[in-house]
Amino acid sequence: MATTTDAAEPRELLTVNMGPQHPSTHGVLRLELTLDGEVVVKCRPVIGYLHTGIEKTFEAKTYVQGVVLTDRMDYLNPLGNNLAYALSIEKLMSCDIPPRATVLRVLLAELTRLASHLMFVGSVALDLGASSPFLYCWREREKILDFFEGISGVRMMTSFIRPGGLARDIEPPLLAQISTFIDAMPAYIDSYEGLLTGNPIFRERTEGIGLLPADEALALGVTGPALRGSGVALDIRKANPYCGYETYDFDVPTGTVGDCFDRYLVRVAEMRESVKLCRQTLDSLPSGAVQTSDRKVMPPPRAELAKSMEAVIHHFKLWTEGIRPPAGEAYVGVESPRGELGFYIVSDGTGRPIRVHERAPSFANLQALPRITEGGVVADVVACIASLDPIMGEVDR
């Protein structure tokens, strides 16, 4: 406890802990709050409770084994993590990816974005006391996870996007189910907005709360919906396209005020854009392979193993010794549901990287939390945390 003195009378400041188990914090985040009554004078995020040494672990794994580590950095964006990691390795290898695999990667990335934003919309409502939207959003999220299970056998940590393409193709019946879901999704989004966007209580809890000016957001390295909510139309899919995003028709929603409500509106609008992108991928999906023919990256097809001893040897060496990119370094950034996500990979020419570092959007975005909470009241801290949508697994690493 500290004391400050002004001209009128001394004021007593109270230091309290929020977390590390507070249900609003979307992970194991602790905040040290200095309060003057109900007003937040200082907010200090304390991180590290989920530190796993995951970046160091990459150095003991082959490049393909590293895919399973990427899933777990951001549990709401596992396929997006796979994609960023695979693109960096493919840049090192100068590896071409078949068109069908590239289009399917976009479909999977946008379905993952939808699932993540569904969690955001439901949880931000729940954090502020509205339970019904969470149940409705969870209903659609479950359908997306069912698709992932049908594709890979796993609901969340799919490890499905691999260096060189995909683990396997997606069968036509499952693509038809995804198409039906995508057609129905706009009406579901309308229903979420009907519950929240015009809700006077929700608006009172979010409008004018957690203001983040555009210049300060840029100075802090904030990206994704948190930055676009402040009016900056920066989206990696447009600014530095990958996977053919430049060929798709979609908009980059932005806010005007930079408060919690704008960050909510941007994510809802992005859900509609993801639906548009999914529809375009399904309508333009070419036939063909989903794995590169470069045998330095992908093993021979299973059918060849029964006919060719060379194929068996190649398969064995690739899976035991791993991919061997030439010595060098590469970085590729993608647009995750939380902002710019990228992997910086350094190769020494062996089957294991000597350095893997993730540019994690949650880590950068969390720096804005003191800015948007200080000067406000303690009851609004929960809304501010929720509006940034941090995932602590990629903050701590």
PDB file of C-alpha atoms in Angstrom, residues 101-397:
ATOM      1  CA  ALA A 101      -2.984 -27.396 -51.284  1.00  0.00           C
ATOM      2  CA  THR A 102      -2.611 -23.603 -51.366  1.00  0.00           C
ATOM      3  CA  VAL A 103      -6.356 -23.033 -51.739  1.00  0.00           C
ATOM      4  CA  LEU A 104      -7.164 -25.569 -49.023  1.00  0.00           C
ATOM      5  CA  ARG A 105      -4.700 -23.827 -46.729  1.00  0.00           C
ATOM      6  CA  VAL A 106      -6.666 -20.602 -47.131  1.00  0.00           C
ATOM      7  CA  LEU A 107      -9.912 -22.454 -46.396  1.00  0.00           C
ATOM      8  CA  LEU A 108      -8.463 -24.010 -43.243  1.00  0.00           C
ATOM      9  CA  ALA A 109      -6.926 -20.725 -42.078  1.00  0.00           C
ATOM     10  CA  GLU A 110     -10.223 -18.865 -42.483  1.00  0.00           C
ATOM     11  CA  LEU A 111     -12.235 -21.592 -40.750  1.00  0.00           C
ATOM     12  CA  THR A 112      -9.755 -21.327 -37.888  1.00  0.00           C
ATOM     13  CA  ARG A 113     -10.175 -17.539 -37.838  1.00  0.00           C
ATOM     14  CA  LEU A 114     -13.942 -18.030 -37.654  1.00  0.00           C
ATOM     15  CA  ALA A 115     -13.590 -20.468 -34.753  1.00  0.00           C
ATOM     16  CA  SER A 116     -11.271 -18.085 -32.905  1.00  0.00           C
ATOM     17  CA  HIS A 117     -13.517 -15.049 -33.376  1.00  0.00           C
ATOM     18  CA  LEU A 118     -16.512 -17.119 -32.280  1.00  0.00           C
ATOM     19  CA  MET A 119     -14.667 -17.789 -29.045  1.00  0.00           C
ATOM     20  CA  PHE A 120     -13.917 -14.067 -28.734  1.00  0.00           C
ATOM     21  CA  VAL A 121     -17.518 -12.914 -29.279  1.00  0.00           C
ATOM     22  CA  GLY A 122     -18.873 -15.513 -26.876  1.00  0.00           C
ATOM     23  CA  SER A 123     -16.263 -14.942 -24.184  1.00  0.00           C
ATOM     24  CA  VAL A 124     -16.341 -11.134 -24.277  1.00  0.00           C
ATOM     25  CA  ALA A 125     -20.081 -11.338 -23.695  1.00  0.00           C
ATOM     26  CA  LEU A 126     -19.579 -13.867 -20.904  1.00  0.00           C
ATOM     27  CA  ASP A 127     -16.902 -11.709 -19.264  1.00  0.00           C
ATOM     28  CA  LEU A 128     -19.404  -8.847 -19.115  1.00  0.00           C
ATOM     29  CA  GLY A 129     -22.239 -10.957 -17.728  1.00  0.00           C
ATOM     30  CA  ALA A 130     -24.142 -12.182 -20.810  1.00  0.00           C
ATOM     31  CA  SER A 131     -24.177 -15.974 -20.983  1.00  0.00           C
ATOM     32  CA  SER A 132     -26.500 -16.650 -23.937  1.00  0.00           C
ATOM     33  CA  PRO A 133     -24.187 -15.395 -26.734  1.00  0.00           C
ATOM     34  CA  PHE A 134     -21.441 -17.702 -25.489  1.00  0.00           C
ATOM     35  CA  LEU A 135     -23.691 -20.735 -25.871  1.00  0.00           C
ATOM     36  CA  TYR A 136     -24.760 -19.731 -29.382  1.00  0.00           C
ATOM     37  CA  CYS A 137     -21.196 -19.000 -30.510  1.00  0.00           C
ATOM     38  CA  TRP A 138     -20.015 -22.283 -29.040  1.00  0.00           C
ATOM     39  CA  ARG A 139     -22.649 -24.119 -31.083  1.00  0.00           C
ATOM     40  CA  GLU A 140     -21.101 -22.940 -34.380  1.00  0.00           C
ATOM     41  CA  ARG A 141     -17.549 -23.331 -33.117  1.00  0.00           C
ATOM     42  CA  GLU A 142     -18.290 -26.977 -32.327  1.00  0.00           C
ATOM     43  CA  LYS A 143     -19.335 -27.506 -35.931  1.00  0.00           C
ATOM     44  CA  ILE A 144     -16.000 -26.150 -37.164  1.00  0.00           C
ATOM     45  CA  LEU A 145     -14.105 -28.389 -34.737  1.00  0.00           C
ATOM     46  CA  ASP A 146     -16.137 -31.336 -36.032  1.00  0.00           C
ATOM     47  CA  PHE A 147     -14.879 -30.487 -39.535  1.00  0.00           C
ATOM     48  CA  PHE A 148     -11.292 -30.449 -38.262  1.00  0.00           C
ATOM     49  CA  GLU A 149     -11.857 -33.826 -36.657  1.00  0.00           C
ATOM     50  CA  GLY A 150     -13.228 -35.190 -39.919  1.00  0.00           C
ATOM     51  CA  ILE A 151     -10.229 -33.794 -41.790  1.00  0.00           C
ATOM     52  CA  SER A 152      -7.451 -34.864 -39.434  1.00  0.00           C
ATOM     53  CA  GLY A 153      -8.915 -37.086 -36.727  1.00  0.00           C
ATOM     54  CA  VAL A 154      -8.225 -34.369 -34.126  1.00  0.00           C
ATOM     55  CA  ARG A 155     -10.501 -31.517 -33.091  1.00  0.00           C
ATOM     56  CA  MET A 156      -7.923 -28.878 -32.191  1.00  0.00           C
ATOM     57  CA  MET A 157      -4.224 -29.783 -32.401  1.00  0.00           C
ATOM     58  CA  THR A 158      -4.464 -31.100 -35.949  1.00  0.00           C
ATOM     59  CA  SER A 159      -0.856 -30.636 -37.201  1.00  0.00           C
ATOM     60  CA  PHE A 160      -2.528 -30.861 -40.603  1.00  0.00           C
ATOM     61  CA  ILE A 161      -0.650 -28.163 -42.532  1.00  0.00           C
ATOM     62  CA  ARG A 162       2.852 -29.520 -43.068  1.00  0.00           C
ATOM     63  CA  PRO A 163       5.994 -28.255 -44.802  1.00  0.00           C
ATOM     64  CA  GLY A 164       5.346 -29.177 -48.432  1.00  0.00           C
ATOM     65  CA  GLY A 165       1.550 -29.082 -48.357  1.00  0.00           C
ATOM     66  CA  LEU A 166      -1.055 -30.889 -46.275  1.00  0.00           C
ATOM     67  CA  ALA A 167      -1.024 -34.161 -44.388  1.00  0.00           C
ATOM     68  CA  ARG A 168      -3.684 -35.483 -46.812  1.00  0.00           C
ATOM     69  CA  ASP A 169      -6.492 -34.316 -49.075  1.00  0.00           C
ATOM     70  CA  ILE A 170      -9.959 -33.313 -47.859  1.00  0.00           C
ATOM     71  CA  GLU A 171     -12.685 -35.626 -49.115  1.00  0.00           C
ATOM     72  CA  PRO A 172     -15.571 -34.219 -51.231  1.00  0.00           C
ATOM     73  CA  PRO A 173     -18.345 -35.171 -48.744  1.00  0.00           C
ATOM     74  CA  LEU A 174     -16.649 -33.167 -46.023  1.00  0.00           C
ATOM     75  CA  LEU A 175     -16.134 -30.217 -48.359  1.00  0.00           C
ATOM     76  CA  ALA A 176     -19.869 -30.352 -49.122  1.00  0.00           C
ATOM     77  CA  GLN A 177     -20.649 -30.184 -45.390  1.00  0.00           C
ATOM     78  CA  ILE A 178     -18.333 -27.200 -44.987  1.00  0.00           C
ATOM     79  CA  SER A 179     -20.050 -25.496 -47.931  1.00  0.00           C
ATOM     80  CA  THR A 180     -23.476 -25.946 -46.308  1.00  0.00           C
ATOM     81  CA  PHE A 181     -22.160 -24.524 -43.047  1.00  0.00           C
ATOM     82  CA  ILE A 182     -20.617 -21.505 -44.785  1.00  0.00           C
ATOM     83  CA  ASP A 183     -23.938 -20.742 -46.486  1.00  0.00           C
ATOM     84  CA  ALA A 184     -25.702 -20.751 -43.104  1.00  0.00           C
ATOM     85  CA  MET A 185     -23.068 -18.765 -41.201  1.00  0.00           C
ATOM     86  CA  PRO A 186     -24.144 -15.183 -42.138  1.00  0.00           C
ATOM     87  CA  ALA A 187     -27.514 -15.719 -40.442  1.00  0.00           C
ATOM     88  CA  TYR A 188     -25.761 -16.960 -37.312  1.00  0.00           C
ATOM     89  CA  ILE A 189     -23.565 -13.850 -37.244  1.00  0.00           C
ATOM     90  CA  ASP A 190     -26.719 -11.731 -37.563  1.00  0.00           C
ATOM     91  CA  SER A 191     -28.098 -13.464 -34.468  1.00  0.00           C
ATOM     92  CA  TYR A 192     -24.955 -12.702 -32.415  1.00  0.00           C
ATOM     93  CA  GLU A 193     -25.192  -9.062 -33.413  1.00  0.00           C
ATOM     94  CA  GLY A 194     -28.863  -9.057 -32.518  1.00  0.00           C
ATOM     95  CA  LEU A 195     -27.900 -10.071 -28.998  1.00  0.00           C
ATOM     96  CA  LEU A 196     -24.923  -7.751 -28.506  1.00  0.00           C
ATOM     97  CA  THR A 197     -24.321  -4.935 -30.990  1.00  0.00           C
ATOM     98  CA  GLY A 198     -27.434  -2.969 -30.108  1.00  0.00           C
ATOM     99  CA  ASN A 199     -27.619  -4.160 -26.510  1.00  0.00           C
ATOM    100  CA  PRO A 200     -27.565  -1.017 -24.299  1.00  0.00           C
ATOM    101  CA  ILE A 201     -25.820  -2.781 -21.397  1.00  0.00           C
ATOM    102  CA  PHE A 202     -23.121  -4.264 -23.628  1.00  0.00           C
ATOM    103  CA  ARG A 203     -22.557  -0.904 -25.308  1.00  0.00           C
ATOM    104  CA  GLU A 204     -22.341   0.907 -21.990  1.00  0.00           C
ATOM    105  CA  ARG A 205     -19.660  -1.553 -20.854  1.00  0.00           C
ATOM    106  CA  THR A 206     -17.578  -1.216 -24.052  1.00  0.00           C
ATOM    107  CA  GLU A 207     -18.157   2.167 -25.759  1.00  0.00           C
ATOM    108  CA  GLY A 208     -15.543   4.726 -24.779  1.00  0.00           C
ATOM    109  CA  ILE A 209     -13.723   2.094 -22.706  1.00  0.00           C
ATOM    110  CA  GLY A 210     -10.096   1.139 -23.298  1.00  0.00           C
ATOM    111  CA  LEU A 211      -9.296   3.860 -25.835  1.00  0.00           C
ATOM    112  CA  LEU A 212      -6.164   3.169 -27.890  1.00  0.00           C
ATOM    113  CA  PRO A 213      -5.115   5.911 -30.360  1.00  0.00           C
ATOM    114  CA  ALA A 214      -3.724   4.693 -33.674  1.00  0.00           C
ATOM    115  CA  ASP A 215      -0.284   6.268 -33.229  1.00  0.00           C
ATOM    116  CA  GLU A 216       0.192   4.669 -29.828  1.00  0.00           C
ATOM    117  CA  ALA A 217      -0.985   1.302 -31.114  1.00  0.00           C
ATOM    118  CA  LEU A 218       1.603   1.433 -33.893  1.00  0.00           C
ATOM    119  CA  ALA A 219       4.337   2.533 -31.478  1.00  0.00           C
ATOM    120  CA  LEU A 220       3.574  -0.452 -29.227  1.00  0.00           C
ATOM    121  CA  GLY A 221       3.700  -2.942 -32.109  1.00  0.00           C
ATOM    122  CA  VAL A 222       0.009  -3.777 -31.836  1.00  0.00           C
ATOM    123  CA  THR A 223      -1.389  -5.643 -34.852  1.00  0.00           C
ATOM    124  CA  GLY A 224      -4.550  -7.459 -35.890  1.00  0.00           C
ATOM    125  CA  PRO A 225      -8.083  -6.481 -34.826  1.00  0.00           C
ATOM    126  CA  ALA A 226      -6.688  -4.471 -31.905  1.00  0.00           C
ATOM    127  CA  LEU A 227      -4.837  -2.205 -34.362  1.00  0.00           C
ATOM    128  CA  ARG A 228      -7.613  -2.151 -36.963  1.00  0.00           C
ATOM    129  CA  GLY A 229     -10.061  -1.189 -34.231  1.00  0.00           C
ATOM    130  CA  SER A 230      -7.998   2.005 -33.883  1.00  0.00           C
ATOM    131  CA  GLY A 231      -8.542   2.791 -37.555  1.00  0.00           C
ATOM    132  CA  VAL A 232      -5.344   1.411 -39.130  1.00  0.00           C
ATOM    133  CA  ALA A 233      -6.194  -0.846 -42.087  1.00  0.00           C
ATOM    134  CA  LEU A 234      -3.112  -3.058 -41.774  1.00  0.00           C
ATOM    135  CA  ASP A 235      -3.729  -6.709 -42.649  1.00  0.00           C
ATOM    136  CA  ILE A 236      -0.841  -8.993 -43.661  1.00  0.00           C
ATOM    137  CA  ARG A 237      -3.135 -10.759 -46.129  1.00  0.00           C
ATOM    138  CA  LYS A 238      -3.355  -7.456 -48.047  1.00  0.00           C
ATOM    139  CA  ALA A 239      -0.050  -5.785 -47.172  1.00  0.00           C
ATOM    140  CA  ASN A 240       2.196  -8.795 -47.814  1.00  0.00           C
ATOM    141  CA  PRO A 241       0.006 -11.501 -49.399  1.00  0.00           C
ATOM    142  CA  TYR A 242       0.736 -15.197 -49.014  1.00  0.00           C
ATOM    143  CA  CYS A 243      -1.096 -18.309 -50.227  1.00  0.00           C
ATOM    144  CA  GLY A 244      -2.600 -16.292 -53.075  1.00  0.00           C
ATOM    145  CA  TYR A 245      -4.639 -13.947 -50.850  1.00  0.00           C
ATOM    146  CA  GLU A 246      -4.120 -11.230 -53.464  1.00  0.00           C
ATOM    147  CA  THR A 247      -6.452 -13.180 -55.767  1.00  0.00           C
ATOM    148  CA  TYR A 248      -9.399 -13.124 -53.347  1.00  0.00           C
ATOM    149  CA  ASP A 249     -12.016 -10.438 -52.860  1.00  0.00           C
ATOM    150  CA  PHE A 250     -12.283  -9.335 -49.224  1.00  0.00           C
ATOM    151  CA  ASP A 251     -12.287  -6.111 -47.221  1.00  0.00           C
ATOM    152  CA  VAL A 252     -10.271  -5.021 -44.177  1.00  0.00           C
ATOM    153  CA  PRO A 253     -12.732  -3.730 -41.533  1.00  0.00           C
ATOM    154  CA  THR A 254     -11.554  -0.876 -39.310  1.00  0.00           C
ATOM    155  CA  GLY A 255     -12.901   1.062 -36.356  1.00  0.00           C
ATOM    156  CA  THR A 256     -13.078   4.801 -35.814  1.00  0.00           C
ATOM    157  CA  VAL A 257     -12.691   5.325 -32.064  1.00  0.00           C
ATOM    158  CA  GLY A 258     -10.321   2.594 -30.921  1.00  0.00           C
ATOM    159  CA  ASP A 259     -12.329   1.448 -27.906  1.00  0.00           C
ATOM    160  CA  CYS A 260     -13.450  -1.995 -26.752  1.00  0.00           C
ATOM    161  CA  PHE A 261     -16.633  -1.723 -28.809  1.00  0.00           C
ATOM    162  CA  ASP A 262     -14.692  -1.009 -32.005  1.00  0.00           C
ATOM    163  CA  ARG A 263     -12.455  -4.016 -31.397  1.00  0.00           C
ATOM    164  CA  TYR A 264     -15.596  -6.126 -31.025  1.00  0.00           C
ATOM    165  CA  LEU A 265     -17.145  -4.704 -34.216  1.00  0.00           C
ATOM    166  CA  VAL A 266     -13.966  -5.352 -36.215  1.00  0.00           C
ATOM    167  CA  ARG A 267     -13.934  -9.023 -35.239  1.00  0.00           C
ATOM    168  CA  VAL A 268     -17.602  -9.467 -36.104  1.00  0.00           C
ATOM    169  CA  ALA A 269     -16.983  -7.867 -39.507  1.00  0.00           C
ATOM    170  CA  GLU A 270     -13.936 -10.088 -40.001  1.00  0.00           C
ATOM    171  CA  MET A 271     -16.120 -13.136 -39.455  1.00  0.00           C
ATOM    172  CA  ARG A 272     -18.236 -12.030 -42.402  1.00  0.00           C
ATOM    173  CA  GLU A 273     -15.099 -11.551 -44.509  1.00  0.00           C
ATOM    174  CA  SER A 274     -13.853 -15.023 -43.556  1.00  0.00           C
ATOM    175  CA  VAL A 275     -17.177 -16.457 -44.728  1.00  0.00           C
ATOM    176  CA  LYS A 276     -16.656 -14.695 -48.080  1.00  0.00           C
ATOM    177  CA  LEU A 277     -13.134 -16.086 -48.353  1.00  0.00           C
ATOM    178  CA  CYS A 278     -14.244 -19.628 -47.512  1.00  0.00           C
ATOM    179  CA  ARG A 279     -16.934 -19.452 -50.192  1.00  0.00           C
ATOM    180  CA  GLN A 280     -14.398 -18.269 -52.776  1.00  0.00           C
ATOM    181  CA  THR A 281     -11.985 -21.087 -51.944  1.00  0.00           C
ATOM    182  CA  LEU A 282     -14.726 -23.707 -52.214  1.00  0.00           C
ATOM    183  CA  ASP A 283     -15.902 -22.305 -55.547  1.00  0.00           C
ATOM    184  CA  SER A 284     -12.395 -22.117 -57.034  1.00  0.00           C
ATOM    185  CA  LEU A 285     -10.859 -25.294 -55.593  1.00  0.00           C
ATOM    186  CA  PRO A 286      -8.725 -26.975 -58.283  1.00  0.00           C
ATOM    187  CA  SER A 287      -8.053 -30.684 -58.545  1.00  0.00           C
ATOM    188  CA  GLY A 288      -4.635 -32.235 -58.128  1.00  0.00           C
ATOM    189  CA  ALA A 289      -2.122 -33.141 -55.459  1.00  0.00           C
ATOM    190  CA  VAL A 290      -1.926 -31.599 -51.995  1.00  0.00           C
ATOM    191  CA  GLN A 291       1.748 -32.402 -51.403  1.00  0.00           C
ATOM    192  CA  THR A 292       4.802 -31.118 -53.211  1.00  0.00           C
ATOM    193  CA  SER A 293       6.644 -33.434 -55.568  1.00  0.00           C
ATOM    194  CA  ASP A 294       9.938 -32.217 -54.099  1.00  0.00           C
ATOM    195  CA  ARG A 295      11.281 -35.367 -52.425  1.00  0.00           C
ATOM    196  CA  LYS A 296      13.610 -33.289 -50.278  1.00  0.00           C
ATOM    197  CA  VAL A 297      10.518 -32.128 -48.422  1.00  0.00           C
ATOM    198  CA  MET A 298       7.777 -34.752 -48.745  1.00  0.00           C
ATOM    199  CA  PRO A 299       8.229 -38.552 -48.759  1.00  0.00           C
ATOM    200  CA  PRO A 300       7.159 -40.631 -51.767  1.00  0.00           C
ATOM    201  CA  PRO A 301       3.476 -41.612 -52.000  1.00  0.00           C
ATOM    202  CA  ARG A 302       2.527 -44.717 -50.069  1.00  0.00           C
ATOM    203  CA  ALA A 303       1.712 -46.577 -53.309  1.00  0.00           C
ATOM    204  CA  GLU A 304       5.353 -46.338 -54.393  1.00  0.00           C
ATOM    205  CA  LEU A 305       6.642 -48.048 -51.256  1.00  0.00           C
ATOM    206  CA  ALA A 306       5.347 -51.428 -52.396  1.00  0.00           C
ATOM    207  CA  LYS A 307       7.108 -51.156 -55.762  1.00  0.00           C
ATOM    208  CA  SER A 308      10.371 -49.313 -55.191  1.00  0.00           C
ATOM    209  CA  MET A 309      13.180 -50.006 -52.726  1.00  0.00           C
ATOM    210  CA  GLU A 310      14.550 -46.515 -53.474  1.00  0.00           C
ATOM    211  CA  ALA A 311      11.220 -45.074 -52.333  1.00  0.00           C
ATOM    212  CA  VAL A 312      11.394 -47.091 -49.100  1.00  0.00           C
ATOM    213  CA  ILE A 313      14.936 -45.887 -48.410  1.00  0.00           C
ATOM    214  CA  HIS A 314      13.994 -42.295 -49.215  1.00  0.00           C
ATOM    215  CA  HIS A 315      10.945 -42.521 -46.935  1.00  0.00           C
ATOM    216  CA  PHE A 316      13.030 -43.957 -44.095  1.00  0.00           C
ATOM    217  CA  LYS A 317      15.791 -41.361 -44.339  1.00  0.00           C
ATOM    218  CA  LEU A 318      13.379 -38.440 -44.588  1.00  0.00           C
ATOM    219  CA  TRP A 319      11.449 -39.442 -41.478  1.00  0.00           C
ATOM    220  CA  THR A 320      14.464 -40.443 -39.392  1.00  0.00           C
ATOM    221  CA  GLU A 321      16.925 -37.716 -40.397  1.00  0.00           C
ATOM    222  CA  GLY A 322      14.389 -35.021 -41.271  1.00  0.00           C
ATOM    223  CA  ILE A 323      14.170 -32.280 -43.868  1.00  0.00           C
ATOM    224  CA  ARG A 324      17.539 -30.614 -44.468  1.00  0.00           C
ATOM    225  CA  PRO A 325      17.098 -27.013 -45.597  1.00  0.00           C
ATOM    226  CA  PRO A 326      20.223 -25.244 -46.843  1.00  0.00           C
ATOM    227  CA  ALA A 327      22.040 -23.076 -44.314  1.00  0.00           C
ATOM    228  CA  GLY A 328      20.322 -19.743 -43.969  1.00  0.00           C
ATOM    229  CA  GLU A 329      17.429 -17.958 -42.324  1.00  0.00           C
ATOM    230  CA  ALA A 330      13.843 -17.167 -43.230  1.00  0.00           C
ATOM    231  CA  TYR A 331      10.848 -15.325 -41.832  1.00  0.00           C
ATOM    232  CA  VAL A 332       7.264 -15.370 -43.081  1.00  0.00           C
ATOM    233  CA  GLY A 333       4.454 -13.463 -41.387  1.00  0.00           C
ATOM    234  CA  VAL A 334       0.769 -14.334 -41.659  1.00  0.00           C
ATOM    235  CA  GLU A 335      -2.408 -12.706 -40.346  1.00  0.00           C
ATOM    236  CA  SER A 336      -3.552 -14.699 -37.331  1.00  0.00           C
ATOM    237  CA  PRO A 337      -6.843 -13.912 -35.537  1.00  0.00           C
ATOM    238  CA  ARG A 338      -4.776 -11.771 -33.136  1.00  0.00           C
ATOM    239  CA  GLY A 339      -2.413 -10.062 -35.583  1.00  0.00           C
ATOM    240  CA  GLU A 340       0.924 -10.630 -37.274  1.00  0.00           C
ATOM    241  CA  LEU A 341       2.218 -14.114 -36.530  1.00  0.00           C
ATOM    242  CA  GLY A 342       5.534 -15.170 -37.958  1.00  0.00           C
ATOM    243  CA  PHE A 343       8.304 -17.702 -37.506  1.00  0.00           C
ATOM    244  CA  TYR A 344      11.970 -16.788 -37.801  1.00  0.00           C
ATOM    245  CA  ILE A 345      13.918 -19.973 -38.538  1.00  0.00           C
ATOM    246  CA  VAL A 346      17.690 -20.380 -38.783  1.00  0.00           C
ATOM    247  CA  SER A 347      19.122 -23.481 -40.479  1.00  0.00           C
ATOM    248  CA  ASP A 348      22.687 -24.787 -40.403  1.00  0.00           C
ATOM    249  CA  GLY A 349      21.992 -27.381 -43.096  1.00  0.00           C
ATOM    250  CA  THR A 350      21.232 -30.238 -40.704  1.00  0.00           C
ATOM    251  CA  GLY A 351      17.917 -31.917 -39.968  1.00  0.00           C
ATOM    252  CA  ARG A 352      17.194 -29.696 -36.970  1.00  0.00           C
ATOM    253  CA  PRO A 353      16.950 -25.897 -36.747  1.00  0.00           C
ATOM    254  CA  ILE A 354      19.468 -24.012 -34.642  1.00  0.00           C
ATOM    255  CA  ARG A 355      16.964 -21.243 -33.864  1.00  0.00           C
ATOM    256  CA  VAL A 356      13.192 -20.859 -34.048  1.00  0.00           C
ATOM    257  CA  HIS A 357      11.526 -17.692 -32.799  1.00  0.00           C
ATOM    258  CA  GLU A 358       7.851 -16.799 -33.016  1.00  0.00           C
ATOM    259  CA  ARG A 359       6.693 -13.242 -33.581  1.00  0.00           C
ATOM    260  CA  ALA A 360       3.648 -13.629 -31.344  1.00  0.00           C
ATOM    261  CA  PRO A 361       0.851 -11.049 -31.732  1.00  0.00           C
ATOM    262  CA  SER A 362      -0.500 -11.622 -28.216  1.00  0.00           C
ATOM    263  CA  PHE A 363       2.892 -10.726 -26.711  1.00  0.00           C
ATOM    264  CA  ALA A 364       3.036  -7.409 -28.575  1.00  0.00           C
ATOM    265  CA  ASN A 365      -0.643  -6.600 -28.081  1.00  0.00           C
ATOM    266  CA  LEU A 366      -0.446  -7.196 -24.323  1.00  0.00           C
ATOM    267  CA  GLN A 367       1.886  -4.183 -24.075  1.00  0.00           C
ATOM    268  CA  ALA A 368      -1.156  -2.015 -24.775  1.00  0.00           C
ATOM    269  CA  LEU A 369      -3.027  -3.236 -21.686  1.00  0.00           C
ATOM    270  CA  PRO A 370      -1.601  -0.619 -19.280  1.00  0.00           C
ATOM    271  CA  ARG A 371      -2.380   2.123 -21.818  1.00  0.00           C
ATOM    272  CA  ILE A 372      -6.030   1.174 -22.190  1.00  0.00           C
ATOM    273  CA  THR A 373      -6.717   0.450 -18.505  1.00  0.00           C
ATOM    274  CA  GLU A 374      -4.900   3.219 -16.627  1.00  0.00           C
ATOM    275  CA  GLY A 375      -7.210   6.091 -15.854  1.00  0.00           C
ATOM    276  CA  GLY A 376     -10.283   3.888 -16.110  1.00  0.00           C
ATOM    277  CA  VAL A 377     -12.124   2.063 -13.354  1.00  0.00           C
ATOM    278  CA  VAL A 378     -11.238  -1.395 -12.130  1.00  0.00           C
ATOM    279  CA  ALA A 379     -14.562  -2.826 -13.342  1.00  0.00           C
ATOM    280  CA  ASP A 380     -13.536  -2.050 -16.932  1.00  0.00           C
ATOM    281  CA  VAL A 381     -10.231  -3.954 -16.754  1.00  0.00           C
ATOM    282  CA  VAL A 382     -12.051  -7.169 -17.601  1.00  0.00           C
ATOM    283  CA  ALA A 383     -13.515  -5.650 -20.780  1.00  0.00           C
ATOM    284  CA  CYS A 384     -10.100  -4.296 -21.797  1.00  0.00           C
ATOM    285  CA  ILE A 385      -8.402  -7.678 -21.408  1.00  0.00           C
ATOM    286  CA  ALA A 386     -11.166  -9.391 -23.346  1.00  0.00           C
ATOM    287  CA  SER A 387     -10.999  -6.820 -26.164  1.00  0.00           C
ATOM    288  CA  LEU A 388      -7.311  -7.612 -26.781  1.00  0.00           C
ATOM    289  CA  ASP A 389      -8.104 -11.359 -26.857  1.00  0.00           C
ATOM    290  CA  PRO A 390      -4.637 -12.469 -25.651  1.00  0.00           C
ATOM    291  CA  ILE A 391      -3.584 -16.113 -25.656  1.00  0.00           C
ATOM    292  CA  MET A 392      -1.016 -16.601 -22.933  1.00  0.00           C
ATOM    293  CA  GLY A 393       0.518 -19.699 -24.508  1.00  0.00           C
ATOM    294  CA  GLU A 394       2.052 -17.536 -27.226  1.00  0.00           C
ATOM    295  CA  VAL A 395       2.911 -14.733 -24.789  1.00  0.00           C
ATOM    296  CA  ASP A 396       5.061 -16.892 -22.498  1.00  0.00           C
ATOM    297  CA  ARG A 397       6.376 -19.621 -24.821  1.00  0.00           C
TER     298      ARG A 397
END
